Amino acid sequence: LFFVFLFISSMAIPRNLIGVTWFRDAATVNPVSYLIELVRSLIVIGWDGEALALGFAIVIVLGAVALALSAQALPKRLAR
């Protein structure tokens, strides 16, 4: 699933340079795009506050969702 999100992200081209409208919209909705732009901004631009805030917010939200889902599944896994 991660690789599908990776290919429908702004991995190869920044979102503002994507010419196809549906692909730009899909990359904008895709949370992986913000993670890629977080790293890209540190390499290309430097300390870009907006890219850092969006990237870390996505990391925190995805981490919280993953933690909640794993905590919900744990009692079912441990039950005999």
Backbone atoms as SQL, in Angstrom:
CREATE TABLE atoms (id INTEGER PRIMARY KEY, chain TEXT, resi INTEGER, resn TEXT, atom TEXT, x REAL, y REAL, z REAL);
INSERT INTO atoms VALUES
  (1, 'A', 1, 'LEU', 'N', 0.822, -1.193, 0.000),
  (2, 'A', 1, 'LEU', 'CA', 0.000, 0.000, 0.000),
  (3, 'A', 1, 'LEU', 'C', 0.869, 1.261, 0.000),
  (4, 'A', 2, 'PHE', 'N', 1.996, 1.194, 0.719),
  (5, 'A', 2, 'PHE', 'CA', 2.883, 2.357, 0.763),
  (6, 'A', 2, 'PHE', 'C', 3.428, 2.685, -0.619),
  (7, 'A', 3, 'PHE', 'N', 3.760, 1.654, -1.414),
  (8, 'A', 3, 'PHE', 'CA', 4.317, 1.908, -2.736),
  (9, 'A', 3, 'PHE', 'C', 3.285, 2.530, -3.672),
  (10, 'A', 4, 'VAL', 'N', 2.026, 2.181, -3.515),
  (11, 'A', 4, 'VAL', 'CA', 0.975, 2.819, -4.318),
  (12, 'A', 4, 'VAL', 'C', 0.905, 4.298, -3.971),
  (13, 'A', 5, 'PHE', 'N', 0.920, 4.612, -2.683),
  (14, 'A', 5, 'PHE', 'CA', 0.908, 6.014, -2.268),
  (15, 'A', 5, 'PHE', 'C', 2.184, 6.734, -2.696),
  (16, 'A', 6, 'LEU', 'N', 3.289, 6.009, -2.741),
  (17, 'A', 6, 'LEU', 'CA', 4.553, 6.612, -3.148),
  (18, 'A', 6, 'LEU', 'C', 4.536, 7.017, -4.616),
  (19, 'A', 7, 'PHE', 'N', 3.960, 6.178, -5.471),
  (20, 'A', 7, 'PHE', 'CA', 3.923, 6.497, -6.887),
  (21, 'A', 7, 'PHE', 'C', 2.885, 7.563, -7.227),
  (22, 'A', 8, 'ILE', 'N', 1.875, 7.751, -6.369),
  (23, 'A', 8, 'ILE', 'CA', 0.876, 8.796, -6.601),
  (24, 'A', 8, 'ILE', 'C', 1.190, 9.985, -5.692),
  (25, 'A', 9, 'SER', 'N', 2.453, 10.294, -5.554),
  (26, 'A', 9, 'SER', 'CA', 2.864, 11.423, -4.726),
  (27, 'A', 9, 'SER', 'C', 3.729, 12.368, -5.555),
  (28, 'A', 10, 'SER', 'N', 4.262, 13.336, -4.892),
  (29, 'A', 10, 'SER', 'CA', 5.142, 14.290, -5.565),
  (30, 'A', 10, 'SER', 'C', 6.596, 13.848, -5.436),
  (31, 'A', 11, 'MET', 'N', 6.830, 12.547, -5.628),
  (32, 'A', 11, 'MET', 'CA', 8.162, 11.993, -5.451),
  (33, 'A', 11, 'MET', 'C', 9.136, 12.512, -6.520),
  (34, 'A', 12, 'ALA', 'N', 8.738, 12.486, -7.776),
  (35, 'A', 12, 'ALA', 'CA', 9.640, 12.848, -8.865),
  (36, 'A', 12, 'ALA', 'C', 9.632, 14.349, -9.159),
  (37, 'A', 13, 'ILE', 'N', 8.474, 14.975, -9.027),
  (38, 'A', 13, 'ILE', 'CA', 8.319, 16.384, -9.385),
  (39, 'A', 13, 'ILE', 'C', 7.591, 17.089, -8.239),
  (40, 'A', 14, 'PRO', 'N', 8.019, 18.290, -7.854),
  (41, 'A', 14, 'PRO', 'CA', 7.263, 19.050, -6.854),
  (42, 'A', 14, 'PRO', 'C', 5.833, 19.320, -7.333),
  (43, 'A', 15, 'ARG', 'N', 4.923, 19.425, -6.372),
  (44, 'A', 15, 'ARG', 'CA', 3.505, 19.563, -6.714),
  (45, 'A', 15, 'ARG', 'C', 3.213, 20.788, -7.569),
  (46, 'A', 16, 'ASN', 'N', 3.908, 21.879, -7.354),
  (47, 'A', 16, 'ASN', 'CA', 3.615, 23.087, -8.135),
  (48, 'A', 16, 'ASN', 'C', 4.086, 22.977, -9.581),
  (49, 'A', 17, 'LEU', 'N', 4.883, 21.979, -9.925),
  (50, 'A', 17, 'LEU', 'CA', 5.344, 21.788, -11.297),
  (51, 'A', 17, 'LEU', 'C', 4.602, 20.674, -12.029),
  (52, 'A', 18, 'ILE', 'N', 3.683, 19.980, -11.358),
  (53, 'A', 18, 'ILE', 'CA', 2.916, 18.914, -12.002),
  (54, 'A', 18, 'ILE', 'C', 1.859, 19.563, -12.890),
  (55, 'A', 19, 'GLY', 'N', 1.874, 19.233, -14.176),
  (56, 'A', 19, 'GLY', 'CA', 0.975, 19.865, -15.138),
  (57, 'A', 19, 'GLY', 'C', -0.388, 19.214, -15.234),
  (58, 'A', 20, 'VAL', 'N', -0.478, 17.923, -14.956),
  (59, 'A', 20, 'VAL', 'CA', -1.743, 17.204, -15.076),
  (60, 'A', 20, 'VAL', 'C', -2.570, 17.469, -13.818),
  (61, 'A', 21, 'THR', 'N', -3.775, 17.973, -13.994),
  (62, 'A', 21, 'THR', 'CA', -4.595, 18.427, -12.867),
  (63, 'A', 21, 'THR', 'C', -4.977, 17.297, -11.922),
  (64, 'A', 22, 'TRP', 'N', -5.427, 16.161, -12.458),
  (65, 'A', 22, 'TRP', 'CA', -5.877, 15.071, -11.581),
  (66, 'A', 22, 'TRP', 'C', -4.707, 14.500, -10.786),
  (67, 'A', 23, 'PHE', 'N', -3.511, 14.472, -11.395),
  (68, 'A', 23, 'PHE', 'CA', -2.345, 13.946, -10.687),
  (69, 'A', 23, 'PHE', 'C', -1.890, 14.910, -9.591),
  (70, 'A', 24, 'ARG', 'N', -1.961, 16.214, -9.866),
  (71, 'A', 24, 'ARG', 'CA', -1.619, 17.212, -8.854),
  (72, 'A', 24, 'ARG', 'C', -2.589, 17.143, -7.685),
  (73, 'A', 25, 'ASP', 'N', -3.888, 16.962, -7.985),
  (74, 'A', 25, 'ASP', 'CA', -4.887, 16.843, -6.916),
  (75, 'A', 25, 'ASP', 'C', -4.666, 15.581, -6.092),
  (76, 'A', 26, 'ALA', 'N', -4.336, 14.474, -6.764),
  (77, 'A', 26, 'ALA', 'CA', -4.069, 13.223, -6.044),
  (78, 'A', 26, 'ALA', 'C', -2.823, 13.350, -5.182),
  (79, 'A', 27, 'ALA', 'N', -1.800, 14.031, -5.682),
  (80, 'A', 27, 'ALA', 'CA', -0.580, 14.232, -4.900),
  (81, 'A', 27, 'ALA', 'C', -0.823, 15.177, -3.727),
  (82, 'A', 28, 'THR', 'N', -1.734, 16.121, -3.879),
  (83, 'A', 28, 'THR', 'CA', -2.047, 17.041, -2.790),
  (84, 'A', 28, 'THR', 'C', -2.780, 16.324, -1.658),
  (85, 'A', 29, 'VAL', 'N', -3.655, 15.388, -1.991),
  (86, 'A', 29, 'VAL', 'CA', -4.403, 14.646, -0.981),
  (87, 'A', 29, 'VAL', 'C', -3.535, 13.579, -0.313),
  (88, 'A', 30, 'ASN', 'N', -2.529, 13.116, -1.009),
  (89, 'A', 30, 'ASN', 'CA', -1.684, 12.017, -0.545),
  (90, 'A', 30, 'ASN', 'C', -0.780, 12.474, 0.603),
  (91, 'A', 31, 'PRO', 'N', -0.832, 11.820, 1.769),
  (92, 'A', 31, 'PRO', 'CA', 0.023, 12.240, 2.882),
  (93, 'A', 31, 'PRO', 'C', 1.508, 11.951, 2.654),
  (94, 'A', 32, 'VAL', 'N', 1.832, 11.004, 1.793),
  (95, 'A', 32, 'VAL', 'CA', 3.232, 10.689, 1.519),
  (96, 'A', 32, 'VAL', 'C', 3.919, 11.865, 0.825),
  (97, 'A', 33, 'SER', 'N', 3.167, 12.650, 0.061),
  (98, 'A', 33, 'SER', 'CA', 3.737, 13.826, -0.597),
  (99, 'A', 33, 'SER', 'C', 4.322, 14.794, 0.421),
  (100, 'A', 34, 'TYR', 'N', 3.648, 14.960, 1.533),
  (101, 'A', 34, 'TYR', 'CA', 4.123, 15.895, 2.551),
  (102, 'A', 34, 'TYR', 'C', 5.372, 15.366, 3.252),
  (103, 'A', 35, 'LEU', 'N', 5.480, 14.046, 3.389),
  (104, 'A', 35, 'LEU', 'CA', 6.695, 13.470, 3.966),
  (105, 'A', 35, 'LEU', 'C', 7.875, 13.651, 3.018),
  (106, 'A', 36, 'ILE', 'N', 7.642, 13.483, 1.728),
  (107, 'A', 36, 'ILE', 'CA', 8.699, 13.682, 0.737),
  (108, 'A', 36, 'ILE', 'C', 9.093, 15.149, 0.682),
  (109, 'A', 37, 'GLU', 'N', 8.118, 16.039, 0.733),
  (110, 'A', 37, 'GLU', 'CA', 8.415, 17.472, 0.692),
  (111, 'A', 37, 'GLU', 'C', 9.137, 17.938, 1.948),
  (112, 'A', 38, 'LEU', 'N', 8.935, 17.256, 3.066),
  (113, 'A', 38, 'LEU', 'CA', 9.664, 17.559, 4.293),
  (114, 'A', 38, 'LEU', 'C', 11.152, 17.338, 4.070),
  (115, 'A', 39, 'VAL', 'N', 11.509, 16.184, 3.541),
  (116, 'A', 39, 'VAL', 'CA', 12.914, 15.878, 3.293),
  (117, 'A', 39, 'VAL', 'C', 13.464, 16.745, 2.162),
  (118, 'A', 40, 'ARG', 'N', 12.673, 16.946, 1.109),
  (119, 'A', 40, 'ARG', 'CA', 13.116, 17.771, -0.023),
  (120, 'A', 40, 'ARG', 'C', 13.398, 19.205, 0.421),
  (121, 'A', 41, 'SER', 'N', 12.573, 19.742, 1.302),
  (122, 'A', 41, 'SER', 'CA', 12.792, 21.119, 1.741),
  (123, 'A', 41, 'SER', 'C', 14.070, 21.247, 2.552),
  (124, 'A', 42, 'LEU', 'N', 14.396, 20.227, 3.340),
  (125, 'A', 42, 'LEU', 'CA', 15.641, 20.288, 4.108),
  (126, 'A', 42, 'LEU', 'C', 16.863, 20.221, 3.198),
  (127, 'A', 43, 'ILE', 'N', 16.762, 19.463, 2.100),
  (128, 'A', 43, 'ILE', 'CA', 17.903, 19.323, 1.197),
  (129, 'A', 43, 'ILE', 'C', 18.033, 20.526, 0.266),
  (130, 'A', 44, 'VAL', 'N', 16.916, 20.978, -0.320),
  (131, 'A', 44, 'VAL', 'CA', 16.972, 22.001, -1.355),
  (132, 'A', 44, 'VAL', 'C', 16.901, 23.412, -0.774),
  (133, 'A', 45, 'ILE', 'N', 15.902, 23.667, 0.063),
  (134, 'A', 45, 'ILE', 'CA', 15.630, 25.026, 0.537),
  (135, 'A', 45, 'ILE', 'C', 16.359, 25.329, 1.839),
  (136, 'A', 46, 'GLY', 'N', 16.273, 24.419, 2.766),
  (137, 'A', 46, 'GLY', 'CA', 16.800, 24.651, 4.107),
  (138, 'A', 46, 'GLY', 'C', 15.663, 24.517, 5.107),
  (139, 'A', 47, 'TRP', 'N', 15.649, 25.357, 6.105),
  (140, 'A', 47, 'TRP', 'CA', 14.638, 25.273, 7.154),
  (141, 'A', 47, 'TRP', 'C', 13.373, 26.007, 6.720),
  (142, 'A', 48, 'ASP', 'N', 12.504, 25.297, 6.001),
  (143, 'A', 48, 'ASP', 'CA', 11.218, 25.834, 5.562),
  (144, 'A', 48, 'ASP', 'C', 10.180, 25.446, 6.619),
  (145, 'A', 49, 'GLY', 'N', 9.695, 26.440, 7.348),
  (146, 'A', 49, 'GLY', 'CA', 8.796, 26.179, 8.468),
  (147, 'A', 49, 'GLY', 'C', 7.498, 25.509, 8.070),
  (148, 'A', 50, 'GLU', 'N', 6.922, 25.917, 6.955),
  (149, 'A', 50, 'GLU', 'CA', 5.643, 25.339, 6.523),
  (150, 'A', 50, 'GLU', 'C', 5.790, 23.869, 6.151),
  (151, 'A', 51, 'ALA', 'N', 6.815, 23.535, 5.398),
  (152, 'A', 51, 'ALA', 'CA', 7.038, 22.142, 4.999),
  (153, 'A', 51, 'ALA', 'C', 7.367, 21.286, 6.218),
  (154, 'A', 52, 'LEU', 'N', 8.150, 21.822, 7.138),
  (155, 'A', 52, 'LEU', 'CA', 8.480, 21.081, 8.360),
  (156, 'A', 52, 'LEU', 'C', 7.246, 20.838, 9.214),
  (157, 'A', 53, 'ALA', 'N', 6.416, 21.857, 9.372),
  (158, 'A', 53, 'ALA', 'CA', 5.211, 21.715, 10.197),
  (159, 'A', 53, 'ALA', 'C', 4.237, 20.711, 9.584),
  (160, 'A', 54, 'LEU', 'N', 4.014, 20.810, 8.269),
  (161, 'A', 54, 'LEU', 'CA', 3.106, 19.866, 7.613),
  (162, 'A', 54, 'LEU', 'C', 3.645, 18.441, 7.669),
  (163, 'A', 55, 'GLY', 'N', 4.929, 18.278, 7.423),
  (164, 'A', 55, 'GLY', 'CA', 5.526, 16.944, 7.448),
  (165, 'A', 55, 'GLY', 'C', 5.458, 16.310, 8.821),
  (166, 'A', 56, 'PHE', 'N', 5.833, 17.064, 9.849),
  (167, 'A', 56, 'PHE', 'CA', 5.786, 16.505, 11.202),
  (168, 'A', 56, 'PHE', 'C', 4.352, 16.289, 11.678),
  (169, 'A', 57, 'ALA', 'N', 3.415, 17.115, 11.235),
  (170, 'A', 57, 'ALA', 'CA', 2.007, 16.900, 11.584),
  (171, 'A', 57, 'ALA', 'C', 1.500, 15.597, 10.977),
  (172, 'A', 58, 'ILE', 'N', 1.883, 15.319, 9.731),
  (173, 'A', 58, 'ILE', 'CA', 1.492, 14.067, 9.089),
  (174, 'A', 58, 'ILE', 'C', 2.107, 12.882, 9.823),
  (175, 'A', 59, 'VAL', 'N', 3.372, 13.002, 10.223),
  (176, 'A', 59, 'VAL', 'CA', 4.033, 11.925, 10.964),
  (177, 'A', 59, 'VAL', 'C', 3.318, 11.664, 12.282),
  (178, 'A', 60, 'ILE', 'N', 2.944, 12.710, 12.983),
  (179, 'A', 60, 'ILE', 'CA', 2.267, 12.559, 14.278),
  (180, 'A', 60, 'ILE', 'C', 0.889, 11.936, 14.091),
  (181, 'A', 61, 'VAL', 'N', 0.140, 12.396, 13.093),
  (182, 'A', 61, 'VAL', 'CA', -1.201, 11.848, 12.854),
  (183, 'A', 61, 'VAL', 'C', -1.122, 10.381, 12.434),
  (184, 'A', 62, 'LEU', 'N', -0.226, 10.055, 11.509),
  (185, 'A', 62, 'LEU', 'CA', -0.090, 8.657, 11.088),
  (186, 'A', 62, 'LEU', 'C', 0.380, 7.775, 12.232),
  (187, 'A', 63, 'GLY', 'N', 1.276, 8.287, 13.058),
  (188, 'A', 63, 'GLY', 'CA', 1.723, 7.532, 14.231),
  (189, 'A', 63, 'GLY', 'C', 0.612, 7.300, 15.232),
  (190, 'A', 64, 'ALA', 'N', -0.207, 8.320, 15.458),
  (191, 'A', 64, 'ALA', 'CA', -1.322, 8.178, 16.401),
  (192, 'A', 64, 'ALA', 'C', -2.360, 7.182, 15.881),
  (193, 'A', 65, 'VAL', 'N', -2.649, 7.239, 14.579),
  (194, 'A', 65, 'VAL', 'CA', -3.607, 6.295, 13.995),
  (195, 'A', 65, 'VAL', 'C', -3.063, 4.876, 14.063),
  (196, 'A', 66, 'ALA', 'N', -1.795, 4.693, 13.752),
  (197, 'A', 66, 'ALA', 'CA', -1.190, 3.360, 13.807),
  (198, 'A', 66, 'ALA', 'C', -1.168, 2.829, 15.240),
  (199, 'A', 67, 'LEU', 'N', -0.870, 3.689, 16.194),
  (200, 'A', 67, 'LEU', 'CA', -0.855, 3.277, 17.597),
  (201, 'A', 67, 'LEU', 'C', -2.253, 2.902, 18.080),
  (202, 'A', 68, 'ALA', 'N', -3.251, 3.671, 17.695),
  (203, 'A', 68, 'ALA', 'CA', -4.627, 3.369, 18.091),
  (204, 'A', 68, 'ALA', 'C', -5.100, 2.052, 17.478),
  (205, 'A', 69, 'LEU', 'N', -4.788, 1.835, 16.217),
  (206, 'A', 69, 'LEU', 'CA', -5.194, 0.578, 15.574),
  (207, 'A', 69, 'LEU', 'C', -4.474, -0.620, 16.171),
  (208, 'A', 70, 'SER', 'N', -3.203, -0.475, 16.502),
  (209, 'A', 70, 'SER', 'CA', -2.483, -1.594, 17.098),
  (210, 'A', 70, 'SER', 'C', -2.949, -1.861, 18.529),
  (211, 'A', 71, 'ALA', 'N', -3.293, -0.809, 19.277),
  (212, 'A', 71, 'ALA', 'CA', -3.824, -1.008, 20.630),
  (213, 'A', 71, 'ALA', 'C', -5.197, -1.666, 20.588),
  (214, 'A', 72, 'GLN', 'N', -5.975, -1.365, 19.555),
  (215, 'A', 72, 'GLN', 'CA', -7.282, -1.998, 19.406),
  (216, 'A', 72, 'GLN', 'C', -7.146, -3.470, 19.025),
  (217, 'A', 73, 'ALA', 'N', -6.155, -3.818, 18.239),
  (218, 'A', 73, 'ALA', 'CA', -5.980, -5.186, 17.791),
  (219, 'A', 73, 'ALA', 'C', -5.267, -6.067, 18.811),
  (220, 'A', 74, 'LEU', 'N', -4.557, -5.477, 19.762),
  (221, 'A', 74, 'LEU', 'CA', -3.770, -6.259, 20.721),
  (222, 'A', 74, 'LEU', 'C', -4.603, -7.218, 21.578),
  (223, 'A', 75, 'PRO', 'N', -5.730, -6.796, 22.161),
  (224, 'A', 75, 'PRO', 'CA', -6.495, -7.762, 22.968),
  (225, 'A', 75, 'PRO', 'C', -7.005, -8.945, 22.142),
  (226, 'A', 76, 'LYS', 'N', -7.354, -8.714, 20.903),
  (227, 'A', 76, 'LYS', 'CA', -7.823, -9.809, 20.048),
  (228, 'A', 76, 'LYS', 'C', -6.688, -10.793, 19.753),
  (229, 'A', 77, 'ARG', 'N', -5.470, -10.265, 19.606),
  (230, 'A', 77, 'ARG', 'CA', -4.324, -11.122, 19.329),
  (231, 'A', 77, 'ARG', 'C', -3.905, -11.926, 20.541),
  (232, 'A', 78, 'LEU', 'N', -4.077, -11.368, 21.737),
  (233, 'A', 78, 'LEU', 'CA', -3.644, -12.055, 22.947),
  (234, 'A', 78, 'LEU', 'C', -4.691, -13.004, 23.515),
  (235, 'A', 79, 'ALA', 'N', -5.932, -12.880, 23.064),
  (236, 'A', 79, 'ALA', 'CA', -6.993, -13.751, 23.572),
  (237, 'A', 79, 'ALA', 'C', -6.820, -15.175, 23.034),
  (238, 'A', 80, 'ARG', 'N', -7.159, -16.149, 23.873),
  (239, 'A', 80, 'ARG', 'CA', -7.061, -17.540, 23.425),
  (240, 'A', 80, 'ARG', 'C', -8.410, -18.119, 23.272);
